[in-house]
XYZ file of C-alpha atoms in Angstrom:
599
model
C 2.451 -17.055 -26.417
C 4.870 -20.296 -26.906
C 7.354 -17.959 -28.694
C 7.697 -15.924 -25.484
C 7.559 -18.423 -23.520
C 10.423 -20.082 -24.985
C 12.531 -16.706 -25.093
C 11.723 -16.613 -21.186
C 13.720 -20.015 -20.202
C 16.960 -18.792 -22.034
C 16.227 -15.592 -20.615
C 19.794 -14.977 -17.898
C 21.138 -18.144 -19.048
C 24.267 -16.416 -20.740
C 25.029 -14.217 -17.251
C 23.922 -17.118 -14.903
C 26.705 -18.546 -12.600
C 28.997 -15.681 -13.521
C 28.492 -13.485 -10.362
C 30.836 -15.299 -8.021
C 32.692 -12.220 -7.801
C 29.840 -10.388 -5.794
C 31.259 -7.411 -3.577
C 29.551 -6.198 -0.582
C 28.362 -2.657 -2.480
C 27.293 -5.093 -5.698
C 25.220 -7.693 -3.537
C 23.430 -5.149 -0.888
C 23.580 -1.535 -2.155
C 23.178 -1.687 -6.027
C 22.077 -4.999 -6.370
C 20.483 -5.892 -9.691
C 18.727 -8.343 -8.212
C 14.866 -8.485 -7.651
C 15.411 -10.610 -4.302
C 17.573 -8.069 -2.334
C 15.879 -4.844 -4.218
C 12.770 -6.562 -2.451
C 14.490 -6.895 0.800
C 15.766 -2.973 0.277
C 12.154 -2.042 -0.590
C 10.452 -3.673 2.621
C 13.239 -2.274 4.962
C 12.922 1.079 3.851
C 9.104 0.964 3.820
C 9.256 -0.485 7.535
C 11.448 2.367 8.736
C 8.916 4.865 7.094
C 6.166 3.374 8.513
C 7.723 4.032 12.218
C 7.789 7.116 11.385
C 4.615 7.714 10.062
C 3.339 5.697 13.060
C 4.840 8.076 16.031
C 3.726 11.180 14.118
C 0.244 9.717 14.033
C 0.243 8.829 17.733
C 1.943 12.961 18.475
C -0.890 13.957 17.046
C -3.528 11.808 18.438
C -2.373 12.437 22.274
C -2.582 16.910 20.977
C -5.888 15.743 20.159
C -7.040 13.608 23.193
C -5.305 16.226 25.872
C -5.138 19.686 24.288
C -2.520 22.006 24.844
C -0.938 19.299 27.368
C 2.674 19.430 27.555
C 4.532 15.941 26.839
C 8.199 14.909 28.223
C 7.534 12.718 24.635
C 7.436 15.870 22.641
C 10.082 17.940 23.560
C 12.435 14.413 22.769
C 11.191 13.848 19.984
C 9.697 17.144 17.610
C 12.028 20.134 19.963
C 11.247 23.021 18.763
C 8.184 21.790 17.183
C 6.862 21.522 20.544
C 8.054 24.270 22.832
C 7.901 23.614 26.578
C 6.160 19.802 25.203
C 3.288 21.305 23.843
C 2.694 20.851 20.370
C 2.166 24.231 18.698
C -0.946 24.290 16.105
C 0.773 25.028 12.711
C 3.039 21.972 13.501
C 0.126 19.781 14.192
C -0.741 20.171 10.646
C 2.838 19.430 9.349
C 2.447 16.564 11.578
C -0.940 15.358 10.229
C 0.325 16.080 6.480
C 3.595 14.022 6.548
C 2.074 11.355 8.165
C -0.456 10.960 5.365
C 1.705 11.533 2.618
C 4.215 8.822 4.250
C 2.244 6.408 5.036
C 0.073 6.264 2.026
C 2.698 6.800 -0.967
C 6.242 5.282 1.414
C 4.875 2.922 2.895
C 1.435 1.312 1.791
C 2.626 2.185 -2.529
C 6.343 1.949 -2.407
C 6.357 -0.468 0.097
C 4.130 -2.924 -0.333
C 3.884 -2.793 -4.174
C 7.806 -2.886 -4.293
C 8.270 -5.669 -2.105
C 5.930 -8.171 -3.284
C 6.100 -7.197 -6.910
C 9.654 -7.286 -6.778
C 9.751 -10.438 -5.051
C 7.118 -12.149 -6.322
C 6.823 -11.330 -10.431
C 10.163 -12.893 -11.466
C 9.482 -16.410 -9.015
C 6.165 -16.922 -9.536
C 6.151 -16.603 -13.531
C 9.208 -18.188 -14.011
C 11.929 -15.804 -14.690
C 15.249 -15.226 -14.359
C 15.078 -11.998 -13.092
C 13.047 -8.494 -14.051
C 13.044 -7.338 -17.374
C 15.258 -4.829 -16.873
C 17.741 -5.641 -13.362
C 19.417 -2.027 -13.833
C 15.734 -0.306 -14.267
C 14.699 -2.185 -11.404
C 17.843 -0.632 -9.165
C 17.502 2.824 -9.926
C 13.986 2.731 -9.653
C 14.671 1.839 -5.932
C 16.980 4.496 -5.448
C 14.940 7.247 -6.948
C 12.427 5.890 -4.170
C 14.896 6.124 -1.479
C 16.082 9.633 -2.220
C 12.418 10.340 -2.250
C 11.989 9.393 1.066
C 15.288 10.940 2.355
C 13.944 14.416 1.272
C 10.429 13.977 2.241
C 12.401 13.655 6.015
C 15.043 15.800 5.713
C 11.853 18.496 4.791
C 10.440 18.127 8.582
C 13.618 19.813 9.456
C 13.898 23.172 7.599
C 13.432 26.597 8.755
C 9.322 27.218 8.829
C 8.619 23.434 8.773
C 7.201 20.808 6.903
C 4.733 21.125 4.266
C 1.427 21.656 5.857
C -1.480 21.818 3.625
C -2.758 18.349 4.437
C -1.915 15.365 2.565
C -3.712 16.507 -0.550
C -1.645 19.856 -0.837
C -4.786 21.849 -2.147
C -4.405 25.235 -3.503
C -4.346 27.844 -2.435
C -2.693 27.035 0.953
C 0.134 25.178 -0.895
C 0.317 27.519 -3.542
C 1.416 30.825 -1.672
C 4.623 30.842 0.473
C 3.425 33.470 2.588
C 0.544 31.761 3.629
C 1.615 29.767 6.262
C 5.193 28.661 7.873
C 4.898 25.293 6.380
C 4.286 26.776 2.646
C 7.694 27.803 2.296
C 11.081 25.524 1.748
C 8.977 22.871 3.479
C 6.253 22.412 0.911
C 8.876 23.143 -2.089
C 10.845 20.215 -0.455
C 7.635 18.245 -0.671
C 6.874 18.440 -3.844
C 10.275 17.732 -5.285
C 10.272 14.585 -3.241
C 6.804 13.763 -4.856
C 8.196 14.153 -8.083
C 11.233 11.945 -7.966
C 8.842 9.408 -6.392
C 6.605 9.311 -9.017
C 9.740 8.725 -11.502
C 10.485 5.494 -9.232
C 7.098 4.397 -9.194
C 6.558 4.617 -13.275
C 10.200 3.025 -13.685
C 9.093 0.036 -11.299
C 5.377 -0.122 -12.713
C 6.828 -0.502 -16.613
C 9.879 -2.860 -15.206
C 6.666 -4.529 -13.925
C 4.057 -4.762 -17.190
C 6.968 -5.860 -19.465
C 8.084 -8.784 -17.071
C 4.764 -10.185 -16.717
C 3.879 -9.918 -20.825
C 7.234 -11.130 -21.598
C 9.090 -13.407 -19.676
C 6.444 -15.902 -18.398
C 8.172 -19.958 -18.351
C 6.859 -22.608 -20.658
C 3.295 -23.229 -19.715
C 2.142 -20.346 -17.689
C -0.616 -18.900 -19.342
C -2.085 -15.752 -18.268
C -5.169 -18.270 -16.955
C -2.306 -20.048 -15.018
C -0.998 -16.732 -13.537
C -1.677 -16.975 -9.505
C -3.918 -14.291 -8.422
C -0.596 -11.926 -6.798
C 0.744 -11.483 -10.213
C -2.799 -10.261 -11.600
C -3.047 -7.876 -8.597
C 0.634 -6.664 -8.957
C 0.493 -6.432 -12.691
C -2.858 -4.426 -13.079
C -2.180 -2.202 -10.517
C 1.244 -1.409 -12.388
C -0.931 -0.775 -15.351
C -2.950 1.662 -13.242
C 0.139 3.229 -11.680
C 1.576 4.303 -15.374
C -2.196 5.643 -16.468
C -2.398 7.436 -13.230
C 0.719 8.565 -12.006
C 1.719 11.061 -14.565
C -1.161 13.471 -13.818
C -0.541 13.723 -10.385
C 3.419 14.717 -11.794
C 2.072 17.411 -14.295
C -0.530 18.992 -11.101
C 3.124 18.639 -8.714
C 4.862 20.917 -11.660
C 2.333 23.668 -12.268
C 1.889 23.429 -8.646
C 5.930 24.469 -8.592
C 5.210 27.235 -11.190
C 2.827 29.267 -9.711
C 4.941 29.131 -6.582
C 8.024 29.705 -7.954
C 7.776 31.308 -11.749
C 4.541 33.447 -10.874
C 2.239 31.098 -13.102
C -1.686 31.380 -12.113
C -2.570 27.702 -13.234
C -4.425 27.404 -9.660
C -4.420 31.519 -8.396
C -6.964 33.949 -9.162
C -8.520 36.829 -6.939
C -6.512 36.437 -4.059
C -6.078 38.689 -1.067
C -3.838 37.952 1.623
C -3.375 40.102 4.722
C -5.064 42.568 3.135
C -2.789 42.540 -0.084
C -4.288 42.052 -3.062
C -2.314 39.545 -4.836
C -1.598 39.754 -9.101
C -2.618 36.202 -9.976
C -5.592 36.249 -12.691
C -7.774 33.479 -14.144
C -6.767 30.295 -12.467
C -8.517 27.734 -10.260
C -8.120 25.397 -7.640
C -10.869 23.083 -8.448
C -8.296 22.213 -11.658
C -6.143 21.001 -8.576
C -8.372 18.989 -7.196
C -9.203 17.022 -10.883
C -5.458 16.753 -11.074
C -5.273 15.012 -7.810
C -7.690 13.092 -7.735
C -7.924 11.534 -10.754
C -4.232 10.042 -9.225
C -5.898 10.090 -6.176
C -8.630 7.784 -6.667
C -6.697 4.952 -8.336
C -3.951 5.354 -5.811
C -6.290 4.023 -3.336
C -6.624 0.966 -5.930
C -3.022 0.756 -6.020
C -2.228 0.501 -2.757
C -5.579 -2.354 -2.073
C -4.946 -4.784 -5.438
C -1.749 -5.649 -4.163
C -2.915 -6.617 -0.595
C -5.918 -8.148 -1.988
C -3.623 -10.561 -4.481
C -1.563 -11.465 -1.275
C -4.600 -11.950 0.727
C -5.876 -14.395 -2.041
C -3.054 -16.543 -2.377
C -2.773 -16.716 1.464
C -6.443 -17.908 2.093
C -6.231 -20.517 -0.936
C -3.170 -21.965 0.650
C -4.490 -22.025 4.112
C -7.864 -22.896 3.452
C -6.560 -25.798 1.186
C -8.679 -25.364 -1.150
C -8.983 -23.673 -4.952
C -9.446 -19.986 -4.790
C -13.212 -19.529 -5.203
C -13.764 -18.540 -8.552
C -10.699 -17.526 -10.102
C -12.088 -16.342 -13.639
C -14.188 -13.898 -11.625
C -11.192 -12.734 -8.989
C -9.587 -11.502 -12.188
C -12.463 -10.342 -13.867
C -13.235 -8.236 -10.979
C -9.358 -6.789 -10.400
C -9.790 -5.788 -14.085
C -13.414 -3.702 -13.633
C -12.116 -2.114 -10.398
C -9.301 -1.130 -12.487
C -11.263 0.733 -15.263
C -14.003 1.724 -12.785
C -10.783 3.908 -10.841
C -10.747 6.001 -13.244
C -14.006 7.410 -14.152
C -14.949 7.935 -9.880
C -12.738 10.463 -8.556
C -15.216 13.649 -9.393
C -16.623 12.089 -5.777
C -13.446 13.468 -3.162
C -15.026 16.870 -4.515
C -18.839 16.893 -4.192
C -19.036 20.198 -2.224
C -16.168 22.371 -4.700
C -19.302 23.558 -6.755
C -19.619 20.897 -9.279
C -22.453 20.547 -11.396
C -25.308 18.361 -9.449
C -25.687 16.633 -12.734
C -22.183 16.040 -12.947
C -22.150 14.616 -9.064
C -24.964 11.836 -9.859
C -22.671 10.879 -12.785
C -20.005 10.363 -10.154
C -22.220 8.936 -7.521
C -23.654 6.298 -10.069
C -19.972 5.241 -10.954
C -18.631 5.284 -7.330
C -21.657 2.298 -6.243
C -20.826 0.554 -9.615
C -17.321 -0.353 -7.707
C -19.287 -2.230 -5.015
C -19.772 -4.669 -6.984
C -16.427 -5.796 -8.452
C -15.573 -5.338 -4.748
C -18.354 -7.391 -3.396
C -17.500 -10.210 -5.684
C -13.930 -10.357 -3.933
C -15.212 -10.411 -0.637
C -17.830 -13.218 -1.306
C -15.264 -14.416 -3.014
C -12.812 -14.941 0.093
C -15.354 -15.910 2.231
C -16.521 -19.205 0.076
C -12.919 -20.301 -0.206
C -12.600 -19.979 3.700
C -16.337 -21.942 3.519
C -16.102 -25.601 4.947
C -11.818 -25.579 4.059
C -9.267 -27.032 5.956
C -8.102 -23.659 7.884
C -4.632 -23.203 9.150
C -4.854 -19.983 11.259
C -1.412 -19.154 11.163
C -0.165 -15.667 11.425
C -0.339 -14.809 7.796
C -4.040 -16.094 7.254
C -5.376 -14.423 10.200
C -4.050 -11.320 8.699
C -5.720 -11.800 5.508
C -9.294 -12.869 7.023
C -8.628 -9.451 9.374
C -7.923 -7.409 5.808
C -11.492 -9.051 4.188
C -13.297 -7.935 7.863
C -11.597 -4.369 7.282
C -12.558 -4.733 3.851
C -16.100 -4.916 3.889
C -16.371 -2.463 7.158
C -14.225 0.221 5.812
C -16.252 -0.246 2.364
C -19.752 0.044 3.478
C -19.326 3.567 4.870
C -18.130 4.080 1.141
C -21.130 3.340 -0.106
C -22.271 6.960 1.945
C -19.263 8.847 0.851
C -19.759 7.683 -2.782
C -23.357 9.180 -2.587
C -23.620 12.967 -3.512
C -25.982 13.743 -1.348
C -25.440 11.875 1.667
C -21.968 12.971 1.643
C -22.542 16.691 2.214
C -23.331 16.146 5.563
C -20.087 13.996 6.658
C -17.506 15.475 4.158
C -14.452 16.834 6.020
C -15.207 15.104 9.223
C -13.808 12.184 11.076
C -16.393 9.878 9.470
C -13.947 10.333 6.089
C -11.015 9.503 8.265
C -12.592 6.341 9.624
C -13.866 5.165 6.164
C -10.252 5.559 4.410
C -8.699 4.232 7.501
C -10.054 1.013 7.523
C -10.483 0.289 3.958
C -7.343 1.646 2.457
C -4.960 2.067 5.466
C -5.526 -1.071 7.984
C -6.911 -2.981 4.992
C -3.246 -2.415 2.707
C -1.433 -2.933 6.442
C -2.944 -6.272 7.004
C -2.346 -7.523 3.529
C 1.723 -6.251 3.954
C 1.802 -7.913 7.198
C 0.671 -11.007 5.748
C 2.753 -11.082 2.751
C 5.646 -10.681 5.228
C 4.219 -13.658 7.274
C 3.844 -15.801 4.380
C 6.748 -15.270 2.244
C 9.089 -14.468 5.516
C 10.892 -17.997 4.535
C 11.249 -17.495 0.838
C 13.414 -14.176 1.453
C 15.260 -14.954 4.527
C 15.248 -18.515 4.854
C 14.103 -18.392 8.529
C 10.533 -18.567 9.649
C 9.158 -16.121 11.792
C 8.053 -16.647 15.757
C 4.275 -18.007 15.336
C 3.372 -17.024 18.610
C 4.932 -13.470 18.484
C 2.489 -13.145 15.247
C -0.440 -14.252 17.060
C 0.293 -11.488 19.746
C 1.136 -8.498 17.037
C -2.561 -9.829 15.425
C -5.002 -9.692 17.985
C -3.815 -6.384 19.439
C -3.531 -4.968 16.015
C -7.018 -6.364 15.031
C -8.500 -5.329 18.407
C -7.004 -1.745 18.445
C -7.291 -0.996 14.495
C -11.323 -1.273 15.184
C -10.881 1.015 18.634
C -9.693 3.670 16.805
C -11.623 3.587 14.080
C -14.691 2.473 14.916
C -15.110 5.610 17.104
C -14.460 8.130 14.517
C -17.167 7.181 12.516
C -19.476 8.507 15.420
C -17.750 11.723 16.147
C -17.995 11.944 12.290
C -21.828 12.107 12.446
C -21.566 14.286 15.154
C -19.972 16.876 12.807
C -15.995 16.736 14.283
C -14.066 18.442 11.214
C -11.066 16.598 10.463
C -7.379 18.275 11.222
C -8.201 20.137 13.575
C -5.634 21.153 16.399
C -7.981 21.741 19.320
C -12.043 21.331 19.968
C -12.136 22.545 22.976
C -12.785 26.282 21.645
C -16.511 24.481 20.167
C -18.948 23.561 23.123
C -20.484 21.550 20.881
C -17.941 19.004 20.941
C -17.468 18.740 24.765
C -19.157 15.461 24.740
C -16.921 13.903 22.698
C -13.498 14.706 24.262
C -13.826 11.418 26.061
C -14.219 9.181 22.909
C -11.009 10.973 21.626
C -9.536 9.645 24.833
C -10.144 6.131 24.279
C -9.907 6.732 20.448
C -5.904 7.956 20.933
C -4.995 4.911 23.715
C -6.124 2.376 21.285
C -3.655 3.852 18.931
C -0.479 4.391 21.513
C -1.563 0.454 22.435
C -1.375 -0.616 18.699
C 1.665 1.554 17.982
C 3.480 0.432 20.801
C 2.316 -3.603 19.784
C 4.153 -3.192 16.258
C 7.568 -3.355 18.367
C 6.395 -6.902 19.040
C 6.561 -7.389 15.019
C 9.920 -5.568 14.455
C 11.526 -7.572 17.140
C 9.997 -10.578 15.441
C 10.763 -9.582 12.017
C 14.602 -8.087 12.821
C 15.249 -11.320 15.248
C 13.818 -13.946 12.645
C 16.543 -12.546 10.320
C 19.949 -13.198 12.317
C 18.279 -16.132 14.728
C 14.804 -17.205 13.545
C 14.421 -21.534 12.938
C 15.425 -22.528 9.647
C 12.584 -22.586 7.037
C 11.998 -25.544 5.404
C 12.268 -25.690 1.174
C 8.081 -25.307 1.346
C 6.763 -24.303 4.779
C 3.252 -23.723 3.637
C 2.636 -26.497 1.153
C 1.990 -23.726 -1.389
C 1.647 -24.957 -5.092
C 3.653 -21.737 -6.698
C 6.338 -21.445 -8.461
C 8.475 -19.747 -5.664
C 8.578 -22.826 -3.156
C 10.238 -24.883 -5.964
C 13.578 -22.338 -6.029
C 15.817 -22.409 -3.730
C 15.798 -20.193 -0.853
C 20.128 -18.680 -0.860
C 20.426 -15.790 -2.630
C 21.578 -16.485 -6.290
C 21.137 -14.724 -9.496
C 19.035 -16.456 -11.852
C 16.864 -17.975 -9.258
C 17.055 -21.436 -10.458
C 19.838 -23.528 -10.880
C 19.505 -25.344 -14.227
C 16.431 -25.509 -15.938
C 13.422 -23.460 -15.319
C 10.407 -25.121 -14.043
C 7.851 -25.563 -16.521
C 4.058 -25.101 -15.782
C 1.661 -27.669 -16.251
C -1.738 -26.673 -14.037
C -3.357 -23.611 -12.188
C -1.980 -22.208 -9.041
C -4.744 -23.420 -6.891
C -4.585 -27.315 -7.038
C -5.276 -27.788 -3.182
C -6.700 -30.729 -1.725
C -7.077 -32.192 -5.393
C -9.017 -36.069 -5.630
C -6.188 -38.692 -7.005
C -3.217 -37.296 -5.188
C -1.978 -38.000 -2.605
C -0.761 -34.761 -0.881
C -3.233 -31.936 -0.331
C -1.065 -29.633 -2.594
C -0.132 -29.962 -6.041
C 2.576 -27.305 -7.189
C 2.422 -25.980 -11.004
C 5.418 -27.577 -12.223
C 4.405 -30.862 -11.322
C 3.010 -33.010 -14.810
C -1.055 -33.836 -15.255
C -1.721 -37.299 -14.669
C -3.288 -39.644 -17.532
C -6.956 -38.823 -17.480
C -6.719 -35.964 -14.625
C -8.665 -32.913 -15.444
C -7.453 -29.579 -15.244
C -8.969 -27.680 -13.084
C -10.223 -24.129 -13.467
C -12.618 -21.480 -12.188
């Protein structure tokens, strides 16, 4: 440990102070350094996320007033939408685009790359990444990504189209629908080069954390965002390469005539030559990403939300030991639950209890990080400020969104509401709003340390309570028309009587959503204004004990000038008897006698 530690303070010493010549291409395009390649991360994550939001609202107001035509449309998809009304293969595109941005884009690329990038190098004590250059392209093999996965919504025949999870066959045969042609193709070459970016970041990641840690931080010292951020790397390299090798056979058997997911096909009447494949392989290929994806998108959120509460409470995190502890078994547990996505593709019943007993083993490493938050918040000091509002929002969301889990995760009891809105709901909350609040709290919090402006308080307390308020009105709904048996994606209900009764909860379902769409404008304009005219930030806004608060906030290479700060304590010294601040940072010396705290 001491013998890294050591290597880590010389670590950039050599380079440090000789980047004076800094052009405009070297400091803001391909910058080498973790600060801006943050900054680059959250701004191209932001613009995704628009994106991602207005397709989600297009297809909530097809849903709410079928077959309507829109002024709103015809701007904004053309011939996507002739006369303004959305046609029904396009609502799919729309639906599948705005999954696959909003979970990989935004809540992966952009909320792991910010923080991670931001946070690793400052709050350990380093220099800089491992690897500056890694770091770089890694962010540019992420922004290609996205620029295909755009430029795909406008080729001939459309977007991909087979839903977010791309199953086979639909995906697999060109001539199945418009959207399985160029569209889908464009898709999955996107995916792929994403994945490279993500696994390039992830082992930039794992290396910095192992290796480059200052004098003094143990991995017990480590605050609770670097755990988060450094196991979910870990889970991002064990994960990330099957969901590459199902993207490539995937490309085979639509392009080289491969059967890894074809057999016994007929189409139009044609009986097709594939032999001997299957698209439940598919399925285990995707979801055994697909299940710790979920994981990586939470961990980080949940490390942000930790050090947010701890510093606003102003008290210790509430058992730290068992905070790691628990981001280590939900790590492990990941990977041995995602048999239960596919309860009803024919699996062995046997086989789905196995599933179902490891799916409610999660709860608990879960539970234990709820309770968790909520006896920090217990009887502390509370400064509801933007940031920690967020976080308490992402532990409501949290426990909501993961209760209906526990009836998902069952085999049984999952029959009845697969491939309804009761799914949507679920994942929603506890993966989508959940990741969202923890992003927009980590951009609350740590606003200051990249721009060196703080952010309008009052604007943030606006963008929360709508967001909190409409978040649960349109979720909270679809858990009902769930029960009620509403399948998910589709274009229309009004062709099922059935369903008549609950046209008007799809109503209020999609104003909630064009209300908390239209609210995040209040955060851009907060976010984009802060930048260029927000009030100075002070050295430590928040009183926070980290390492980050003790750099200083212009952009330099190196991140401290001189020495690096060594660490004498935990991360969570709030409110600590004998001193006399409520806040004792990690690089400040033990007293004679005083006791280190822990756990």
């Amino acid at each position: 440990m001491s013998a890294t530690a050591v290597h880590a303070e010389d670590h950039g010493h050599d380079d440090h102070g000789h980047h004076h010549k800094e052009t405009f291409v070297t400091k803001y395009i391909f910058s080498q350094d973790h600060k801006m390649i943050a900054k680059q991360y959250l701004i191209t994550g932001t613009i995704m996320g628009v994106i991602g939001v207005m397709m989600s609202i297009f297809f909530r107001m097809q849903i709410a007033w079928p077959k309507e035509s829109f002024t709103i449309f015809e701007i904004f998809l053309g011939n996507w939408a002739p006369d303004g009304v959305l046609s029904a293969d396009k609502y799919l595109a729309l639906v599948t685009i705005h999954g696959t941005i909003m979970v990989f884009f935004v809540l992966t690329a952009g909320l792991s790359g910010t923080f991670s990038n931001l946070l690793i190098p400052l709050q350990i004590g380093a220099r800089d990444m491992a690897s500056g250059f890694l770091n770089m392209i890694s962010y540019w093999l992420f922004f290609i990504s996205s620029v295909i996965m755009v430029l795909s919504l406008f080729v001939e025949g459309g977007a991909a189209s087979a839903g977010w999870t791309i199953y086979p066959p639909l995906s697999a045969l060109p001539q199945a629908i418009s959207g399985s042609g160029l569209g889908m193709t464009l898709w999955l070459v996107s995916m792929a080069i994403f994945i490279a970016s993500s696994l390039l970041g992830s082992l930039n990641y794992i290396v910095t954390v192992i290796n480059l840690r200052t004098k003094g931080m143990s991995m017990t010292r480590l605050p609770l965002t670097i755990w988060a951020f450094f196991v979910t790397a870990i889970i991002g390299v064990v994960s990330f390469p099957v969901l590459l090798s199902a993207a490539l056979l995937l490309i085979f058997d639509r392009s080289f005539g491969t059967s890894f997911y074809l057999s016994d096909i007929f189409i139009q009447g044609e009986v097709l030559h594939y032999q001997g494949g299957s698209p439940v392989l598919f399925e285990h290929l995707f979801w055994f990403l697909g299940h710790p994806e979920v994981y990586i998108v939470l961990l980080p959120a949940l490390g942000i939300t930790s050090e947010v509460i701890a510093t606003n409470s102003r008290k210790p995190i509430f058992g730290y030991r068992a905070m790691v502890a628990s981001i280590l078994a939900i790590a492990f547990l990941s990977t041995i639950v995602w048999g239960h996505h596919m309860f009803i593709s024919g699996m062995n019943p046997f086989l789905g209890s196995v599933f179902t007993f490891t799916t409610l083993l999660i709860a608990i490493p879960s539970a234990v990080k709820a309770f968790n938050y909520i006896t920090t918040l217990w009887k502390g000091n509370l400064q509801l400020n933007p940031a920690m509002l967020f976080s308490i929002g992402l532990v409501s969301t949290f426990i909501t969104g993961g209760l209906t889990g526990i009836i998902l995760g069952d085999s049984t009891l999952d029959i009845n509401v697969h491939d309804t809105y009761f799914v949507v709901a679920h994942f929603h909350l506890v993966m989508g709003i959940s990741a969202l609040y923890g992003m927009f709290a980590g951009i609350y919090h740590w606003f200051p340390r990249m721009f060196g402006k703080m952010m309008n308080k009052n604007l943030g307390y606006v963008h929360f309570w709508v967001t909190a308020v409409c978040a649960y009105g349109v979720f909270f709904p679809m858990h009902f028309i769930g029960m009620a048996g509403l399948p998910r994606r589709y274009y229309t209900n009004s062709e099922f009587p059935l369903f008549d009764d609950l046209a008007d909860v799809n109503v209020i379902i999609t104003l909630f959503a064009i209300v908390g769409g239209a609210f995040q404008l209040v955060f851009l304009y907060n976010f984009f204004g802060s930048i260029f005219f927000g009030k100075k930030a002070p050295q430590n806004p928040w009183r926070s004990n980290t390492l980050e608060w003790t750099a200083p906030v212009e952009h330099m290479h190196g991140n401290w000038p001189g020495e690096i700060p060594h660490v004498h304590r935990w991360a969570y010294d709030y409110s600590k008897p004998g001193h006399d601040d409520d806040f004792v940072p990690q690089n400040v010396p033990m007293k004679d006698g005083e006791e280190e705290m822990h756990h």
